[in-house]
PDB file of C-alpha atoms and ligand atoms in Angstrom:
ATOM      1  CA  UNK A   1     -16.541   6.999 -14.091  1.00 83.00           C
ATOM      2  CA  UNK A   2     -15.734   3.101 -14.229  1.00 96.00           C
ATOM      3  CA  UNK A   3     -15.483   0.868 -11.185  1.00 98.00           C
ATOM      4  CA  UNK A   4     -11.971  -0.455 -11.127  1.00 98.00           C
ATOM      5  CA  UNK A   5      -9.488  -1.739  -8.715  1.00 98.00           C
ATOM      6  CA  UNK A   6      -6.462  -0.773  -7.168  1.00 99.00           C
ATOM      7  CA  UNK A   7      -3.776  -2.150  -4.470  1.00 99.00           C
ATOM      8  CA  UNK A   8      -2.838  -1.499  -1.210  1.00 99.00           C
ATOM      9  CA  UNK A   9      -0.679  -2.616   1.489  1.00 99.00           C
ATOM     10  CA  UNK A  10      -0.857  -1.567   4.957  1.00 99.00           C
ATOM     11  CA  UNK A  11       2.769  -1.123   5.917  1.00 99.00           C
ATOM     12  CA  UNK A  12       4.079  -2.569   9.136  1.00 99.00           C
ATOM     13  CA  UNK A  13       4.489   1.004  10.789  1.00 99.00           C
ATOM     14  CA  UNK A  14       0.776   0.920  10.695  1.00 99.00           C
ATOM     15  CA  UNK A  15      -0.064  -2.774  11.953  1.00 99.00           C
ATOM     16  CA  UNK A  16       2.709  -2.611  14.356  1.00 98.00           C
ATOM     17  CA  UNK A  17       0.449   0.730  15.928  1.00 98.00           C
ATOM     18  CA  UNK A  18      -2.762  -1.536  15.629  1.00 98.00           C
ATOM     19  CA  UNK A  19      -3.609   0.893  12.739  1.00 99.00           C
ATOM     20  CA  UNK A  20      -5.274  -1.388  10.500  1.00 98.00           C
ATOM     21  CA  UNK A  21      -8.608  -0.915  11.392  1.00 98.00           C
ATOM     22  CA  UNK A  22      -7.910   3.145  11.374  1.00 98.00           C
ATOM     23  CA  UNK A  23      -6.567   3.186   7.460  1.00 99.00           C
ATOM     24  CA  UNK A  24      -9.370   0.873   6.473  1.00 99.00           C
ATOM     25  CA  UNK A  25     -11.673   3.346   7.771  1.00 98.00           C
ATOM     26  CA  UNK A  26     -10.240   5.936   6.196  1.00 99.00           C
ATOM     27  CA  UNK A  27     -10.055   4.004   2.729  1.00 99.00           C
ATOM     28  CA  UNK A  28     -14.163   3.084   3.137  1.00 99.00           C
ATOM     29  CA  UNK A  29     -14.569   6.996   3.697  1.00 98.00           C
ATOM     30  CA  UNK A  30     -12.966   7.532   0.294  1.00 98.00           C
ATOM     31  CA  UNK A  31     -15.529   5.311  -1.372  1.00 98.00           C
ATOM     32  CA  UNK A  32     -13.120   2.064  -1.951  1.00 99.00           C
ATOM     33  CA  UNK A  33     -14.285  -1.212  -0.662  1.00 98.00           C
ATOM     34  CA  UNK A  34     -11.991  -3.781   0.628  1.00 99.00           C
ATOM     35  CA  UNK A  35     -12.779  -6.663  -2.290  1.00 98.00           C
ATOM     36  CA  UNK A  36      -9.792  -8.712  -0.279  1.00 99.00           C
ATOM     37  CA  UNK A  37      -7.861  -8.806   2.431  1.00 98.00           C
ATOM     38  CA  UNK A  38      -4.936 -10.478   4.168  1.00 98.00           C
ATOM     39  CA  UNK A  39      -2.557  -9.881   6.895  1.00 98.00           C
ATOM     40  CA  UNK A  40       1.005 -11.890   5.975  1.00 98.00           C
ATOM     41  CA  UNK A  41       4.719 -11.364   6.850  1.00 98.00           C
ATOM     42  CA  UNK A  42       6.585 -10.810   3.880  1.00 98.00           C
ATOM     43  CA  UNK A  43       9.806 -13.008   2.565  1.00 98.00           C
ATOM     44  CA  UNK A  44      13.364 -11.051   1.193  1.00 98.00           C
ATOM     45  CA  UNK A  45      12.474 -12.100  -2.033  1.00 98.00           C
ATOM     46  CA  UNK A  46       8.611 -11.075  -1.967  1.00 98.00           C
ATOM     47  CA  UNK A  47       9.809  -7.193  -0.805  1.00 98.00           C
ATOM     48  CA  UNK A  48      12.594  -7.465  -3.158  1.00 98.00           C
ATOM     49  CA  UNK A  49      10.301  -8.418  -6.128  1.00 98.00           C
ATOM     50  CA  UNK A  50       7.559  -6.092  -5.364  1.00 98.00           C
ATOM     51  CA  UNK A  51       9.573  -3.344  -5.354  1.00 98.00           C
ATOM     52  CA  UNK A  52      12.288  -4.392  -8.011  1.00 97.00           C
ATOM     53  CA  UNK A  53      11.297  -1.178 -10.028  1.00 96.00           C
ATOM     54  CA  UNK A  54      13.567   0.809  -6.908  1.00 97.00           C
ATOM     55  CA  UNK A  55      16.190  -1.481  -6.741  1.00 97.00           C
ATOM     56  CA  UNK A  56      18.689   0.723  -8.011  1.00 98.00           C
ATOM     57  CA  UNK A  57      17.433   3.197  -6.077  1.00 98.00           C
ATOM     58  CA  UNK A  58      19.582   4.768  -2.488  1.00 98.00           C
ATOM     59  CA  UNK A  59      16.774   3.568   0.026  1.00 98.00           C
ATOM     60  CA  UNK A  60      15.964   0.261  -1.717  1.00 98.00           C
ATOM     61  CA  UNK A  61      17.738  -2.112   0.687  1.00 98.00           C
ATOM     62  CA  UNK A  62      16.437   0.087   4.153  1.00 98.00           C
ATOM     63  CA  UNK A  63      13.064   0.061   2.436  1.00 98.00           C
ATOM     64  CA  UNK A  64      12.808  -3.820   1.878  1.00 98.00           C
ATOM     65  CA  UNK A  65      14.397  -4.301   5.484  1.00 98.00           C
ATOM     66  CA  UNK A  66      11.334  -1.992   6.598  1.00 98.00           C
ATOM     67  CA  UNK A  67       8.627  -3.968   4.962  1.00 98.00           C
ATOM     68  CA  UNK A  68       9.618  -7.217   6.455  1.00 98.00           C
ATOM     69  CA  UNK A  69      10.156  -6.126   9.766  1.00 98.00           C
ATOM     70  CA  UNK A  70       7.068  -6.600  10.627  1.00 98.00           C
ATOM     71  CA  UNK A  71       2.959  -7.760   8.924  1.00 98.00           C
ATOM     72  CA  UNK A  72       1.529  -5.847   6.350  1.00 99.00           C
ATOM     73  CA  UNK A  73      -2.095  -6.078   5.273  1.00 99.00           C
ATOM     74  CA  UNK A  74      -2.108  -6.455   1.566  1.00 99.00           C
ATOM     75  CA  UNK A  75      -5.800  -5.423  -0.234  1.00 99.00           C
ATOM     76  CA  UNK A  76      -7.453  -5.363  -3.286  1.00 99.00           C
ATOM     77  CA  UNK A  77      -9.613  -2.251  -3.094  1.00 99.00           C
ATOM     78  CA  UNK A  78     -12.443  -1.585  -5.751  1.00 98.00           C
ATOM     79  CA  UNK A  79     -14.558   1.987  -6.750  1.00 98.00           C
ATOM     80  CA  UNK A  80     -14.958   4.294  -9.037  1.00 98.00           C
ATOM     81  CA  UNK A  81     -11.116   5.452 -10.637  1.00 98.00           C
ATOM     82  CA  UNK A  82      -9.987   3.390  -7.458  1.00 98.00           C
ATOM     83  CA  UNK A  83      -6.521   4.137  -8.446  1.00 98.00           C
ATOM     84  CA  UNK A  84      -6.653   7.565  -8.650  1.00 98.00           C
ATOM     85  CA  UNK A  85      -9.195   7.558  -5.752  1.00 98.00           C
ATOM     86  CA  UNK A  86      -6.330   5.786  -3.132  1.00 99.00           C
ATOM     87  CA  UNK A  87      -3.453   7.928  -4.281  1.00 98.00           C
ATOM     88  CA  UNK A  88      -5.721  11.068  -3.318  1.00 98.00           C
ATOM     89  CA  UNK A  89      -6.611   9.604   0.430  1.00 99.00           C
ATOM     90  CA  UNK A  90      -2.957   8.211   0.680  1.00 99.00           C
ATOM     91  CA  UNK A  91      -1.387  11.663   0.476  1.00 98.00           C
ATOM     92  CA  UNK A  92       2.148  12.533  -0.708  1.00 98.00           C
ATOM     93  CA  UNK A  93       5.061  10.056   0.018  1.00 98.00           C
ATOM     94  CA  UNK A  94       7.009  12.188   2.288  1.00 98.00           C
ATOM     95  CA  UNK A  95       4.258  12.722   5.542  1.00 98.00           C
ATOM     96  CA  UNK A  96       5.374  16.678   5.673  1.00 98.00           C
ATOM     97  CA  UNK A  97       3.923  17.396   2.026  1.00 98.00           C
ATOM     98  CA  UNK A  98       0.639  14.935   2.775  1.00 98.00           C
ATOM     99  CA  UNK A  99      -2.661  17.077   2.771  1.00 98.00           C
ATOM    100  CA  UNK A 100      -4.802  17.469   6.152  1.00 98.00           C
ATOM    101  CA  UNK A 101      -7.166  14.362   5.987  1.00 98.00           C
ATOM    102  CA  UNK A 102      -4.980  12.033   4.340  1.00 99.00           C
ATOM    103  CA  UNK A 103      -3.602   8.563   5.726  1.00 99.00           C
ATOM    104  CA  UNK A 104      -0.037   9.794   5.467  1.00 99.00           C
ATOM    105  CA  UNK A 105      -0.573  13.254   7.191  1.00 98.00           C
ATOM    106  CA  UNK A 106      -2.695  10.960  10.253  1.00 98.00           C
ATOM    107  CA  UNK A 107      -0.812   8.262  10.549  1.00 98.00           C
ATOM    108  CA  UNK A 108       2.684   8.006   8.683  1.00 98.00           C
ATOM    109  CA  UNK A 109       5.914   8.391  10.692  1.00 98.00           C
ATOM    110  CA  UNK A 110       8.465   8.990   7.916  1.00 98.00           C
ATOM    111  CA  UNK A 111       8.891   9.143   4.386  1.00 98.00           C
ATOM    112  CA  UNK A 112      10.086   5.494   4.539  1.00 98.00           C
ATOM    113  CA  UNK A 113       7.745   4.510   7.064  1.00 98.00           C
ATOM    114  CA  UNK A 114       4.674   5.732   5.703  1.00 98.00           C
ATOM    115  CA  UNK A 115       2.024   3.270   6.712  1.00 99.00           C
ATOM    116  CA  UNK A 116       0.540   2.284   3.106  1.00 99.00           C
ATOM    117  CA  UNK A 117       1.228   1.204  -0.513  1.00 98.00           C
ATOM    118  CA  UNK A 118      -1.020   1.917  -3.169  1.00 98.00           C
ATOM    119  CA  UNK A 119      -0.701   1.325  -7.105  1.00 98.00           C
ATOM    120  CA  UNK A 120       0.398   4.064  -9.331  1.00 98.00           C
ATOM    121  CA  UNK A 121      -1.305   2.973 -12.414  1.00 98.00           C
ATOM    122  CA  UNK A 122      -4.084   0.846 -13.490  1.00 98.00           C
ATOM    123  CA  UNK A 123      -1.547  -1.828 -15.223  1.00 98.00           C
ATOM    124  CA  UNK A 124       1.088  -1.534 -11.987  1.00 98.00           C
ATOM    125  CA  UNK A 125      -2.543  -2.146  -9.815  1.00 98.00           C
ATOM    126  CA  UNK A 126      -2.948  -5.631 -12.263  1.00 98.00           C
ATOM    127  CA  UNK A 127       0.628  -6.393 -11.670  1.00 98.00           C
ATOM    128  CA  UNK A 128       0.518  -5.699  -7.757  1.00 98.00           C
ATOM    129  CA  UNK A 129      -2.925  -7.406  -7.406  1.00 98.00           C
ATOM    130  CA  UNK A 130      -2.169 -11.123  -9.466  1.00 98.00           C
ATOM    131  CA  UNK A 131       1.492 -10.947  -6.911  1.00 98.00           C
ATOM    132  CA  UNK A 132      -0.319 -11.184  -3.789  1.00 98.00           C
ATOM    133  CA  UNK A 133      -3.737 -12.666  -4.674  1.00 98.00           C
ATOM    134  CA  UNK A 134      -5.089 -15.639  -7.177  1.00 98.00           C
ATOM    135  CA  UNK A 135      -8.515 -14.322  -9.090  1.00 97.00           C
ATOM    136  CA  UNK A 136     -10.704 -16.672  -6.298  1.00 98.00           C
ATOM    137  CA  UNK A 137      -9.186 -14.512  -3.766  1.00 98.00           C
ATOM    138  CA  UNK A 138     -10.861 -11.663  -4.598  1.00 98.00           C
ATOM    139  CA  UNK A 139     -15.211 -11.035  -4.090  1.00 97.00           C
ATOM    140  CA  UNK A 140     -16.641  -7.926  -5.076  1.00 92.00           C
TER     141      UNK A 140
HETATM  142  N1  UDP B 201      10.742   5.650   0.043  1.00 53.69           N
HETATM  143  C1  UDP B 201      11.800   5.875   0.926  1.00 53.69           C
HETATM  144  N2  UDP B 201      12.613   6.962   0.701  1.00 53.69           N
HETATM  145  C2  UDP B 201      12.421   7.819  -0.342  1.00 53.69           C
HETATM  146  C3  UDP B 201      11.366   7.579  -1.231  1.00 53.69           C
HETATM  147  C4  UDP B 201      10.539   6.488  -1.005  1.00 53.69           C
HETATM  148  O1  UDP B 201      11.997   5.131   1.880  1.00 53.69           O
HETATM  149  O2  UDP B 201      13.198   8.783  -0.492  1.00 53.69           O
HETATM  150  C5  UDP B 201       9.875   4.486   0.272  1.00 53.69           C
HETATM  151  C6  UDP B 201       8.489   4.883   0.829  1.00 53.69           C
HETATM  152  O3  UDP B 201       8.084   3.866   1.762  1.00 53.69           O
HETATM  153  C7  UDP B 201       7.637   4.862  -0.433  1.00 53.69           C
HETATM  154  C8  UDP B 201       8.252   3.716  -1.216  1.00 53.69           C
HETATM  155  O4  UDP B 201       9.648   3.829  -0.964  1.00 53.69           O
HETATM  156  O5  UDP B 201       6.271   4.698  -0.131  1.00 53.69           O
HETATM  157  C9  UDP B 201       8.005   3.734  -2.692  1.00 53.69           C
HETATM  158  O6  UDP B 201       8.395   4.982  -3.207  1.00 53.69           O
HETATM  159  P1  UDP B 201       7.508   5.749  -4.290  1.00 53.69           P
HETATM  160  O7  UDP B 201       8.328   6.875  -4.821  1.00 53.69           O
HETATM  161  O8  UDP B 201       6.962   4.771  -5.281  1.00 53.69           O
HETATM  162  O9  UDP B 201       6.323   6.397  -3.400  1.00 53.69           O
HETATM  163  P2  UDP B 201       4.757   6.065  -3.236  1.00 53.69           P
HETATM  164  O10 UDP B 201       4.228   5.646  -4.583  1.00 53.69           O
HETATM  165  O11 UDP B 201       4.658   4.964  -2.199  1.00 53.69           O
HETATM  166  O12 UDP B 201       4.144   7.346  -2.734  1.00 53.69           O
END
C-alpha cells in the first residue's frame, strides 16, 4: 500500500476541550504521522471557501459560524492509504453512528460539532492541503 497524505483539522469543539493532544494521539495510533501542524483562527471567507462544496447546503451558514468560533488545528497527516486510514479512525459524521474507538464516538459532541475534518479523497486531500499549507510547510 502507498504512503500518501491526507488532511485534517481539529475542530474548535475539540481545542476549546484542550483535546488536541487527545485526537493526535489517537491519529498516531492509527499509523498517520503529523507531517505539519498549525493551530490558527479561521477568517469568514477561509470557512466559507473550504467548505464552498456545502454552501447550498441547510447547515452551511451554522457550520461556518461553528468553525470560526473558536482555533482549529489544521494537519497534513502522512501513511499508508492515509486517506482512507483517517476516515476509518474519524468515525461516521453524526457521533451516534461513530464506531467504539473512533475520534467521533470519544470525543465529538454533535453532528455539527464533531471535533475533526478529514479529506474524502486523495484529490479533495491535495486541494485541502495546498489551502492551508505552502509545500515548505510540510516535512515528512
Ligand atoms: N454537518 C452538519 N450537519 C449535517 C451534516 C454535516 O453540521 O447534517 C457538518 C459536520 O461538521 C461535518 C461537516 O458539516 O463534519 C461536513 O459534512 P460532511 O458530510 O462532508 O461530513 P464529514 O466528511 O466531515 O464526515
Amino acid at each position: 500500500m502507498a504512503v500518501t497524505r491526507t488532511f485534517s483539522i481539529i475542530k474548535p469543539d475539540a481545542t476549546r476541550r484542550n483535546l488536541t493532544g487527545g485526537v493526535t494521539k489517537m491519529l498516531e495510533d492509527a499509523g498517520l504521522r503529523v507531517v505539519a501542524s498549525k493551530r490558527i483562527q479561521m477568517t469568514k471567507e477561509q470557512a466559507e471557501g473550504f467548505y464552498a462544496v456545502h454552501a447550498e447546503r441547510p447547515f452551511f451558514n451554522d457550520l461556518v459560524s461553528f468553525m470560526i468560533s473558536g482555533p482549529v488545528v489544521v494537519q497534513v497527516l502522512e501513511g499508508e492509504d492515509a486517506v482512507k486510514r483517517n476516515r476509518d479512525v474519524m468515525g461516521a459524521t453524526n457521533p451516534e453512528n461513530a464506531d467504539e474507538g473512533t475520534i467521533r464516538k470519544t470525543y465529538a459532541e454533535s453532528i455539527e460539532a464533531n471535533s475533526v475534518h478529514g479529506s474524502d479523497s486523495e484529490e479533495n486531500a491535495a486541494i485541502e492541503i495546498a489551502y492551508f499549507f505552502k509545500p515548505e510547510e510540510i516535512v515528512g
